Short mmCIF file of C-alpha atoms and ligand atoms in Angstrom, two decimals:
data_model
loop_
_atom_site.label_atom_id
_atom_site.label_comp_id
_atom_site.label_asym_id
_atom_site.label_seq_id
_atom_site.Cartn_x
_atom_site.Cartn_y
_atom_site.Cartn_z
CA MET A 1 25.73 -36.62 -186.63
CA ALA A 2 24.01 -33.82 -185.01
CA THR A 3 21.39 -31.15 -184.99
CA LEU A 4 22.38 -27.54 -185.52
CA GLU A 5 20.42 -24.73 -184.01
CA LEU A 6 20.98 -20.96 -184.89
CA ASP A 7 18.95 -18.83 -182.52
CA SER A 8 18.70 -15.08 -183.29
CA ILE A 9 22.21 -15.09 -184.72
CA THR A 10 23.52 -11.60 -185.66
CA LYS A 11 26.91 -10.49 -187.06
CA THR A 12 28.03 -6.98 -187.35
CA PHE A 13 31.31 -5.69 -188.84
CA GLN A 14 32.75 -2.25 -188.07
CA ASP A 15 33.92 -0.46 -191.12
CA GLY A 16 35.25 2.79 -189.87
CA ASP A 17 32.38 4.68 -188.36
CA GLU A 18 29.88 2.46 -190.16
CA GLU A 19 28.33 -0.62 -188.78
CA ILE A 20 27.67 -3.31 -191.29
CA VAL A 21 25.02 -5.90 -190.32
CA ALA A 22 26.13 -8.97 -192.35
CA VAL A 23 23.71 -11.43 -190.60
CA ASP A 24 20.60 -10.08 -189.06
CA ASP A 25 18.69 -12.09 -186.39
CA VAL A 26 18.74 -15.30 -188.29
CA SER A 27 17.05 -18.38 -186.45
CA LEU A 28 17.31 -21.83 -188.01
CA SER A 29 16.97 -25.43 -186.92
CA ILE A 30 18.81 -27.96 -188.95
CA ASP A 31 17.76 -31.66 -188.29
CA ASP A 32 20.16 -34.53 -187.80
CA GLY A 33 21.35 -35.72 -191.20
CA GLU A 34 19.59 -32.97 -193.08
CA PHE A 35 21.07 -31.31 -196.08
CA LEU A 36 20.35 -27.62 -195.93
CA VAL A 37 21.30 -25.23 -198.76
CA VAL A 38 21.80 -21.61 -197.85
CA VAL A 39 21.27 -19.47 -200.92
CA GLY A 40 21.03 -15.74 -201.88
CA PRO A 41 22.65 -13.05 -203.94
CA SER A 42 26.16 -11.91 -203.41
CA GLY A 43 26.77 -10.09 -200.08
CA CYS A 44 23.54 -11.46 -198.43
CA GLY A 45 25.44 -12.96 -195.60
CA LYS A 46 25.73 -16.71 -196.63
CA SER A 47 29.50 -17.07 -196.10
CA THR A 48 29.42 -15.06 -192.84
CA THR A 49 26.64 -17.36 -191.54
CA LEU A 50 28.64 -20.47 -192.43
CA ARG A 51 31.86 -19.07 -191.00
CA MET A 52 30.03 -18.42 -187.62
CA VAL A 53 28.93 -21.98 -187.57
CA ALA A 54 32.45 -23.07 -188.49
CA GLY A 55 33.90 -20.97 -185.65
CA LEU A 56 36.05 -18.83 -188.04
CA GLU A 57 34.04 -15.79 -187.26
CA THR A 58 32.79 -14.64 -183.82
CA ILE A 59 29.07 -14.33 -183.22
CA THR A 60 27.96 -10.76 -182.27
CA SER A 61 24.76 -11.86 -180.63
CA GLY A 62 22.61 -15.00 -180.55
CA THR A 63 23.19 -18.53 -179.72
CA LEU A 64 24.71 -21.33 -181.81
CA SER A 65 24.20 -25.00 -180.63
CA ILE A 66 25.56 -28.22 -182.14
CA ASP A 67 23.68 -31.19 -180.82
CA ASN A 68 22.09 -28.95 -178.11
CA ARG A 69 25.51 -27.77 -176.77
CA VAL A 70 26.03 -24.05 -177.02
CA VAL A 71 29.22 -23.62 -178.97
CA ASN A 72 29.60 -19.85 -179.30
CA ASP A 73 32.84 -19.93 -177.39
CA VAL A 74 34.06 -23.35 -178.53
CA LYS A 75 37.08 -23.20 -180.77
CA SER A 76 36.63 -24.22 -184.39
CA GLN A 77 38.67 -27.40 -184.11
CA ASP A 78 36.73 -28.51 -181.10
CA ARG A 79 33.39 -28.24 -182.89
CA ASP A 80 33.65 -31.62 -184.79
CA ILE A 81 32.84 -29.95 -188.15
CA ALA A 82 34.60 -30.32 -191.51
CA MET A 83 34.57 -27.65 -194.08
CA VAL A 84 34.93 -27.61 -197.83
CA PHE A 85 35.75 -24.41 -199.58
CA GLN A 86 35.35 -23.01 -203.15
CA SER A 87 39.19 -22.70 -203.31
CA TYR A 88 39.73 -26.45 -202.26
CA ALA A 89 42.54 -25.09 -200.00
CA LEU A 90 44.74 -28.15 -200.54
CA TYR A 91 48.28 -28.11 -199.26
CA PRO A 92 50.40 -27.98 -202.57
CA HIS A 93 53.46 -29.61 -201.16
CA MET A 94 51.65 -32.59 -199.87
CA SER A 95 50.42 -35.61 -201.71
CA VAL A 96 46.74 -36.44 -201.86
CA ARG A 97 47.19 -39.07 -199.18
CA GLN A 98 48.99 -36.56 -196.86
CA ASN A 99 46.42 -33.89 -197.62
CA MET A 100 43.64 -36.33 -196.64
CA SER A 101 45.41 -37.73 -193.47
CA PHE A 102 46.78 -34.45 -192.09
CA GLY A 103 43.61 -33.48 -190.21
CA LEU A 104 43.32 -36.92 -188.62
CA GLU A 105 47.07 -36.91 -187.56
CA GLU A 106 46.53 -33.47 -185.93
CA SER A 107 43.29 -34.04 -184.21
CA THR A 108 43.33 -37.74 -183.19
CA ASP A 109 45.67 -40.40 -181.68
CA LEU A 110 44.82 -42.91 -184.29
CA PRO A 111 47.75 -45.23 -185.32
CA ASP A 112 49.32 -44.54 -188.79
CA ASP A 113 47.96 -47.78 -190.35
CA GLU A 114 44.41 -46.95 -189.12
CA ILE A 115 44.64 -43.44 -190.75
CA ASN A 116 45.98 -45.03 -193.94
CA ARG A 117 43.12 -47.51 -194.03
CA MET A 118 40.61 -44.63 -193.58
CA VAL A 119 42.10 -42.55 -196.24
CA SER A 120 42.26 -45.53 -198.71
CA GLU A 121 38.63 -46.34 -198.12
CA THR A 122 37.45 -42.67 -198.58
CA GLY A 123 39.66 -42.54 -201.72
CA GLU A 124 37.78 -45.56 -203.04
CA MET A 125 34.35 -44.05 -202.19
CA LEU A 126 35.35 -40.97 -204.18
CA GLY A 127 37.02 -42.81 -207.15
CA ILE A 128 40.46 -41.29 -206.49
CA SER A 129 42.42 -44.32 -205.19
CA ASN A 130 44.76 -44.00 -208.16
CA LEU A 131 45.57 -40.41 -207.27
CA LEU A 132 46.71 -40.82 -203.71
CA ASP A 133 50.42 -40.32 -204.43
CA ARG A 134 49.95 -37.29 -206.70
CA LYS A 135 50.46 -33.64 -205.73
CA PRO A 136 47.45 -31.31 -206.19
CA SER A 137 49.13 -29.54 -209.00
CA ASP A 138 48.95 -32.72 -210.95
CA LEU A 139 45.19 -33.03 -210.59
CA SER A 140 42.34 -31.54 -212.67
CA GLY A 141 39.84 -29.13 -210.89
CA GLY A 142 37.32 -31.89 -210.46
CA GLN A 143 39.84 -34.28 -208.92
CA GLN A 144 41.08 -31.53 -206.55
CA GLN A 145 37.57 -30.98 -205.44
CA ARG A 146 37.15 -34.71 -204.76
CA VAL A 147 40.36 -34.59 -202.61
CA ALA A 148 38.94 -31.61 -200.61
CA LEU A 149 35.70 -33.50 -200.17
CA GLY A 150 37.63 -36.64 -199.10
CA ARG A 151 39.67 -34.66 -196.68
CA ALA A 152 36.44 -33.64 -195.05
CA ILE A 153 34.72 -37.06 -195.22
CA VAL A 154 37.75 -39.01 -193.71
CA ARG A 155 37.39 -37.06 -190.61
CA ASP A 156 33.95 -38.39 -190.05
CA PRO A 157 32.57 -35.10 -188.63
CA GLU A 158 29.31 -34.37 -187.02
CA VAL A 159 28.63 -31.62 -189.50
CA PHE A 160 29.90 -30.79 -193.01
CA LEU A 161 30.00 -27.06 -193.94
CA MET A 162 30.41 -26.38 -197.68
CA ASP A 163 30.92 -22.92 -199.19
CA GLU A 164 30.40 -22.89 -202.94
CA PRO A 165 32.36 -26.09 -203.32
CA LEU A 166 31.54 -26.67 -206.98
CA SER A 167 31.72 -23.10 -208.42
CA ASN A 168 35.21 -23.63 -209.84
CA LEU A 169 34.18 -26.54 -212.03
CA ASP A 170 32.88 -26.45 -215.51
CA ALA A 171 29.10 -26.80 -216.14
CA LYS A 172 29.16 -30.53 -216.95
CA LEU A 173 31.44 -31.50 -214.08
CA ARG A 174 29.40 -29.35 -211.78
CA ALA A 175 26.20 -31.21 -212.74
CA GLU A 176 27.97 -34.57 -212.12
CA MET A 177 29.45 -33.48 -208.90
CA ARG A 178 25.96 -32.22 -207.71
CA THR A 179 24.51 -35.59 -208.06
CA GLU A 180 27.60 -37.29 -206.51
CA LEU A 181 27.56 -34.99 -203.51
CA GLN A 182 23.92 -35.62 -202.91
CA ARG A 183 24.45 -39.36 -203.03
CA LEU A 184 27.35 -39.16 -200.65
CA GLN A 185 25.52 -36.94 -198.18
CA ASN A 186 22.65 -39.34 -198.29
CA ASP A 187 24.93 -42.37 -197.79
CA LEU A 188 26.90 -40.80 -195.05
CA GLY A 189 23.81 -39.12 -193.36
CA VAL A 190 26.02 -36.26 -192.10
CA THR A 191 24.24 -32.97 -191.25
CA THR A 192 25.26 -30.61 -194.09
CA VAL A 193 25.08 -26.84 -194.57
CA TYR A 194 25.84 -25.91 -198.12
CA VAL A 195 26.23 -22.35 -199.33
CA THR A 196 25.66 -21.26 -202.86
CA HIS A 197 24.43 -18.42 -205.01
CA ASP A 198 23.38 -21.00 -207.73
CA GLN A 199 19.63 -21.52 -207.73
CA THR A 200 20.02 -24.81 -209.58
CA GLU A 201 22.07 -26.22 -206.75
CA ALA A 202 19.53 -24.84 -204.33
CA MET A 203 16.51 -26.37 -206.10
CA THR A 204 18.22 -29.74 -206.73
CA MET A 205 20.39 -30.63 -203.77
CA GLY A 206 18.86 -29.74 -200.52
CA ASP A 207 16.18 -31.25 -198.28
CA ARG A 208 15.38 -27.63 -197.43
CA ILE A 209 16.60 -24.28 -198.66
CA ALA A 210 17.17 -21.19 -196.58
CA ILE A 211 17.06 -17.97 -198.61
CA LEU A 212 18.89 -14.89 -197.35
CA ASP A 213 18.61 -11.36 -198.47
CA GLY A 214 20.55 -8.39 -196.93
CA GLY A 215 21.44 -10.51 -193.93
CA GLU A 216 17.89 -11.59 -193.22
CA LEU A 217 16.28 -14.94 -193.58
CA GLN A 218 13.42 -14.86 -196.09
CA GLN A 219 12.16 -18.35 -196.07
CA VAL A 220 13.23 -21.82 -194.99
CA ALA A 221 11.37 -24.64 -196.69
CA THR A 222 11.65 -27.43 -199.19
CA PRO A 223 12.67 -26.34 -202.68
CA LEU A 224 9.20 -26.95 -204.10
CA GLU A 225 7.54 -24.93 -201.31
CA CYS A 226 9.81 -22.01 -201.82
CA TYR A 227 9.18 -22.13 -205.69
CA HIS A 228 5.40 -22.51 -205.49
CA GLU A 229 4.56 -20.93 -202.24
CA PRO A 230 7.16 -18.07 -201.83
CA THR A 231 6.72 -15.91 -198.73
CA ASN A 232 7.53 -12.86 -200.66
CA GLN A 233 8.42 -11.36 -203.91
CA PHE A 234 12.15 -11.60 -203.29
CA VAL A 235 12.00 -15.37 -202.96
CA ALA A 236 9.58 -15.60 -206.00
CA SER A 237 11.98 -13.59 -208.12
CA PHE A 238 15.16 -15.43 -206.96
CA LEU A 239 14.00 -18.87 -207.81
CA GLY A 240 13.15 -19.79 -211.39
CA GLU A 241 14.85 -19.13 -214.70
CA PRO A 242 13.59 -17.15 -216.50
CA SER A 243 12.45 -15.24 -213.52
CA MET A 244 8.74 -14.76 -212.68
CA ASN A 245 6.91 -11.93 -214.44
CA PHE A 246 5.71 -9.02 -212.24
CA PHE A 247 3.20 -6.40 -213.15
CA ASP A 248 1.93 -3.55 -210.88
CA VAL A 249 -1.86 -3.89 -210.53
CA THR A 250 -4.64 -2.22 -208.55
CA LEU A 251 -7.59 -4.22 -207.15
CA GLU A 252 -10.77 -2.60 -208.62
CA GLY A 253 -13.90 -4.83 -207.62
CA ASP A 254 -13.09 -8.34 -208.90
CA ARG A 255 -10.37 -7.18 -211.22
CA LEU A 256 -6.73 -6.58 -211.11
CA VAL A 257 -6.16 -3.50 -213.31
CA GLY A 258 -2.69 -3.03 -214.75
CA GLU A 259 -1.28 -0.44 -217.13
CA VAL A 260 -1.83 -2.67 -220.19
CA PHE A 261 -4.28 -5.36 -219.21
CA GLU A 262 -7.08 -6.36 -216.70
CA TYR A 263 -7.31 -9.74 -215.01
CA SER A 264 -10.46 -10.96 -213.18
CA ILE A 265 -10.08 -12.95 -210.04
CA ASP A 266 -12.60 -15.03 -208.19
CA GLU A 267 -13.68 -14.65 -204.60
CA SER A 268 -11.19 -16.91 -203.03
CA VAL A 269 -8.34 -14.98 -204.55
CA GLN A 270 -9.94 -11.77 -203.46
CA SER A 271 -10.35 -12.85 -199.97
CA ASP A 272 -6.62 -13.81 -199.78
CA LEU A 273 -5.78 -10.13 -200.59
CA GLY A 274 -7.25 -8.94 -197.19
CA GLY A 275 -8.36 -5.63 -198.58
CA VAL A 276 -4.91 -4.57 -199.99
CA THR A 277 -5.46 -2.76 -203.24
CA ASP A 278 -1.88 -1.84 -204.35
CA LEU A 279 -0.66 -5.09 -205.55
CA ARG A 280 1.83 -6.87 -207.86
CA LEU A 281 0.74 -9.73 -209.93
CA GLY A 282 3.33 -12.57 -210.35
CA ILE A 283 3.21 -15.08 -213.31
CA ARG A 284 5.77 -17.82 -213.86
CA PRO A 285 6.89 -18.17 -217.49
CA GLU A 286 5.95 -21.74 -217.65
CA ALA A 287 2.36 -20.91 -216.47
CA VAL A 288 1.64 -19.03 -219.73
CA GLU A 289 -0.17 -20.94 -222.36
CA LEU A 290 -0.31 -19.99 -226.05
CA VAL A 291 -3.89 -20.78 -227.12
CA ASP A 292 -5.85 -20.59 -230.34
CA GLU A 293 -8.86 -18.57 -229.04
CA GLY A 294 -9.34 -15.69 -226.80
CA GLY A 295 -11.42 -15.77 -223.63
CA GLU A 296 -11.13 -15.21 -219.97
CA HIS A 297 -7.53 -14.62 -218.85
CA ALA A 298 -6.32 -14.55 -222.37
CA PHE A 299 -4.60 -11.64 -224.02
CA GLU A 300 -3.65 -10.79 -227.53
CA THR A 301 0.12 -10.22 -227.66
CA THR A 302 2.90 -9.65 -230.15
CA VAL A 303 6.01 -11.81 -230.17
CA ASP A 304 9.13 -9.63 -229.57
CA VAL A 305 11.94 -12.12 -229.17
CA VAL A 306 12.06 -15.95 -229.36
CA GLU A 307 15.03 -17.64 -227.74
CA PRO A 308 15.08 -21.34 -228.81
CA MET A 309 16.69 -23.60 -226.05
CA GLY A 310 15.89 -26.96 -227.82
CA ASP A 311 13.39 -28.58 -225.53
CA GLU A 312 11.69 -25.35 -225.00
CA ASN A 313 11.51 -21.75 -226.24
CA THR A 314 11.60 -18.57 -224.16
CA VAL A 315 9.36 -16.14 -225.74
CA TYR A 316 9.13 -12.36 -224.90
CA LEU A 317 5.65 -11.02 -225.55
CA HIS A 318 4.27 -7.47 -225.61
CA PHE A 319 0.68 -6.43 -224.97
CA ASP A 320 0.75 -3.48 -227.21
CA PRO A 321 2.14 -4.02 -230.76
CA ASP A 322 3.04 -0.39 -231.20
CA ALA A 323 4.77 0.03 -227.84
CA ASP A 324 8.40 0.96 -227.61
CA PRO A 325 10.07 -2.54 -227.16
CA GLU A 326 12.68 -1.04 -224.88
CA THR A 327 10.11 0.10 -222.29
CA ALA A 328 6.88 -1.84 -223.08
CA ALA A 329 5.46 -4.28 -220.40
CA THR A 330 6.90 -7.71 -221.36
CA LEU A 331 5.38 -11.18 -220.52
CA VAL A 332 8.02 -13.86 -220.65
CA ALA A 333 6.72 -17.35 -221.51
CA THR A 334 8.37 -20.73 -221.67
CA ILE A 335 6.72 -22.82 -224.36
CA ASP A 336 7.38 -26.14 -226.00
CA GLY A 337 10.36 -26.20 -228.25
CA PHE A 338 8.32 -27.47 -231.23
CA ASN A 339 5.86 -24.64 -230.96
CA ARG A 340 7.11 -22.41 -233.74
CA VAL A 341 6.44 -18.83 -233.24
CA SER A 342 8.34 -15.98 -234.67
CA GLU A 343 9.18 -12.46 -234.03
CA GLY A 344 6.29 -10.11 -235.00
CA ASP A 345 3.56 -12.86 -234.77
CA THR A 346 0.36 -12.17 -232.97
CA VAL A 347 -0.40 -14.89 -230.41
CA THR A 348 -2.99 -15.33 -227.73
CA ALA A 349 -1.38 -15.84 -224.25
CA ARG A 350 -3.59 -17.44 -221.48
CA VAL A 351 -2.64 -17.10 -217.86
CA PRO A 352 -4.64 -19.61 -215.91
CA GLU A 353 -6.00 -18.15 -212.62
CA ASP A 354 -4.88 -21.13 -210.59
CA ALA A 355 -1.15 -20.36 -211.37
CA ILE A 356 -1.12 -16.63 -210.34
CA HIS A 357 0.64 -15.15 -207.36
CA VAL A 358 -0.26 -11.78 -205.84
CA PHE A 359 2.03 -9.67 -203.75
CA ASP A 360 1.46 -6.62 -201.50
CA ARG A 361 3.29 -3.95 -203.55
CA ALA A 362 4.33 -2.00 -200.48
CA THR A 363 5.83 -4.82 -198.37
CA GLY A 364 6.53 -7.50 -201.07
CA GLU A 365 4.66 -10.10 -198.95
CA ALA A 366 2.89 -12.85 -200.86
CA LEU A 367 -0.83 -12.52 -200.27
CA HIS A 368 -1.86 -15.24 -202.65
CA ASN A 369 0.17 -18.17 -204.10
CA ARG A 370 -0.74 -20.93 -206.45
CA SER A 371 -1.40 -23.96 -204.53
CA MET A 372 1.22 -26.74 -204.54
CA GLU A 373 -1.39 -29.46 -204.44
CA ASP A 374 -3.13 -27.96 -207.53
CA ALA A 375 0.11 -27.68 -209.39
CA ALA A 376 0.99 -31.25 -208.56
CA ALA A 377 -2.45 -32.46 -209.45
CA GLN A 378 -2.20 -30.82 -212.92
CA ILE A 379 0.71 -32.99 -213.77
CA ASP A 380 -0.98 -36.04 -212.19
CA LEU A 381 1.38 -36.68 -209.41
P1 LIG B 401 29.29 -13.84 -201.74
O1 LIG B 401 28.31 -14.79 -202.47
O2 LIG B 401 29.62 -12.70 -202.66
O3 LIG B 401 30.43 -14.54 -201.13
P2 LIG B 401 27.98 -13.75 -199.16
O4 LIG B 401 26.45 -13.82 -199.20
O5 LIG B 401 28.61 -14.81 -198.75
O6 LIG B 401 28.48 -13.19 -200.58
P3 LIG B 401 29.09 -12.40 -196.94
O7 LIG B 401 30.61 -12.67 -197.42
O8 LIG B 401 28.76 -13.22 -195.87
O9 LIG B 401 28.20 -12.49 -198.16
O10 LIG B 401 29.02 -10.80 -196.65
C1 LIG B 401 27.92 -10.27 -196.06
C2 LIG B 401 28.15 -8.80 -195.95
O11 LIG B 401 29.15 -8.52 -194.85
C3 LIG B 401 28.71 -8.12 -197.09
O12 LIG B 401 28.15 -6.72 -197.17
C4 LIG B 401 30.12 -7.96 -196.84
O13 LIG B 401 30.76 -6.87 -197.46
C5 LIG B 401 30.28 -7.86 -195.32
N1 LIG B 401 31.52 -8.33 -194.71
C6 LIG B 401 31.81 -9.74 -194.89
N2 LIG B 401 33.07 -9.85 -194.17
C7 LIG B 401 33.42 -8.66 -193.73
C8 LIG B 401 34.52 -8.14 -192.91
N3 LIG B 401 35.52 -8.93 -192.53
N4 LIG B 401 34.52 -6.85 -192.74
C9 LIG B 401 33.55 -5.98 -193.10
N5 LIG B 401 32.44 -6.40 -193.73
C10 LIG B 401 32.37 -7.71 -194.12
#
């Protein structure tokens, strides 16, 4: 097991005359035994970051250390890491047992019966003991993924690097493997960096998540911190489904004035804004309440669309009943599945002040977030 330290890591690629900055000055410390999920949209630099840690890509500038040893110039096979790819990358002509033992045979002097014992043990741990003599082509996608994991585990590395390892599996199997991987990582205690673009994996699997955009690190924190206390609008919009609602507003006295509504804020929120007046109000769909009576922070709205999801409904609300639904400001709300509202209904939507986020419109920086403690207190944690 090991710590992992990325210190101002940058990677540029040359594309003709153009220089592409794939990873831009990323600094990250990953604790011994930690499960860190690196997440972000396509092209944000996730895979390049992982490949630099793996030694499959050179580092343009910055320092990479594994257990306090600088490894920038250490070859991939000498870094004591094991990588699991989306494509599984199994050798098709080898049996499962051979696929799992190959790395050990190449990199250690262990006797054959010791290697066999380790492969059998790992096979048992992953529930694939009965598949050890099969070829990869005779396995399902989920089984192949287990073999790829087994091949990494059997090497007992200092660090696991995983690049979208579950994305070729169907939704149900992916959910199962998510839990299993977490359990395995927990039992083995191996420092793990896990790359995904899937926010469910990010929210559920990692001790912490690192969010990248355009090669730049946006935030590194626990999933709940990133969700409730995002550093900026990008993080706020990336996490959460449906996404956070955003409205351009201007601070006028003690009110946030938007195109179609006004929202009063108390002194503590005002002081967080630090005199910035061009703002963006952020409201999570689950923070919106449908109430019987109007009042402060409540708005009369018209239901445009209802998407029933079973346990809950996603409801698209408009502030102005006569507005063009294509262009009108929409407030998306997540409400209880038993709450029967229909298209065209007039409903009162309340947005509690303790649940709002406010961003600097020019920079995207979060100036005011809902407090995690308050959010937890409300559900009596
Ligand atoms: P995805 O989720 O789509 O795999 P990613 O976040 O893993 O994306 P990277 O593959 O790390 O992103 O790519 C980051 C940026 O670097 C992209 O703009 C990509 O086009 C560029 N890039 C990656 N590899 C190369 C290369 N070998 N040559 C030139 N540009 C590259």
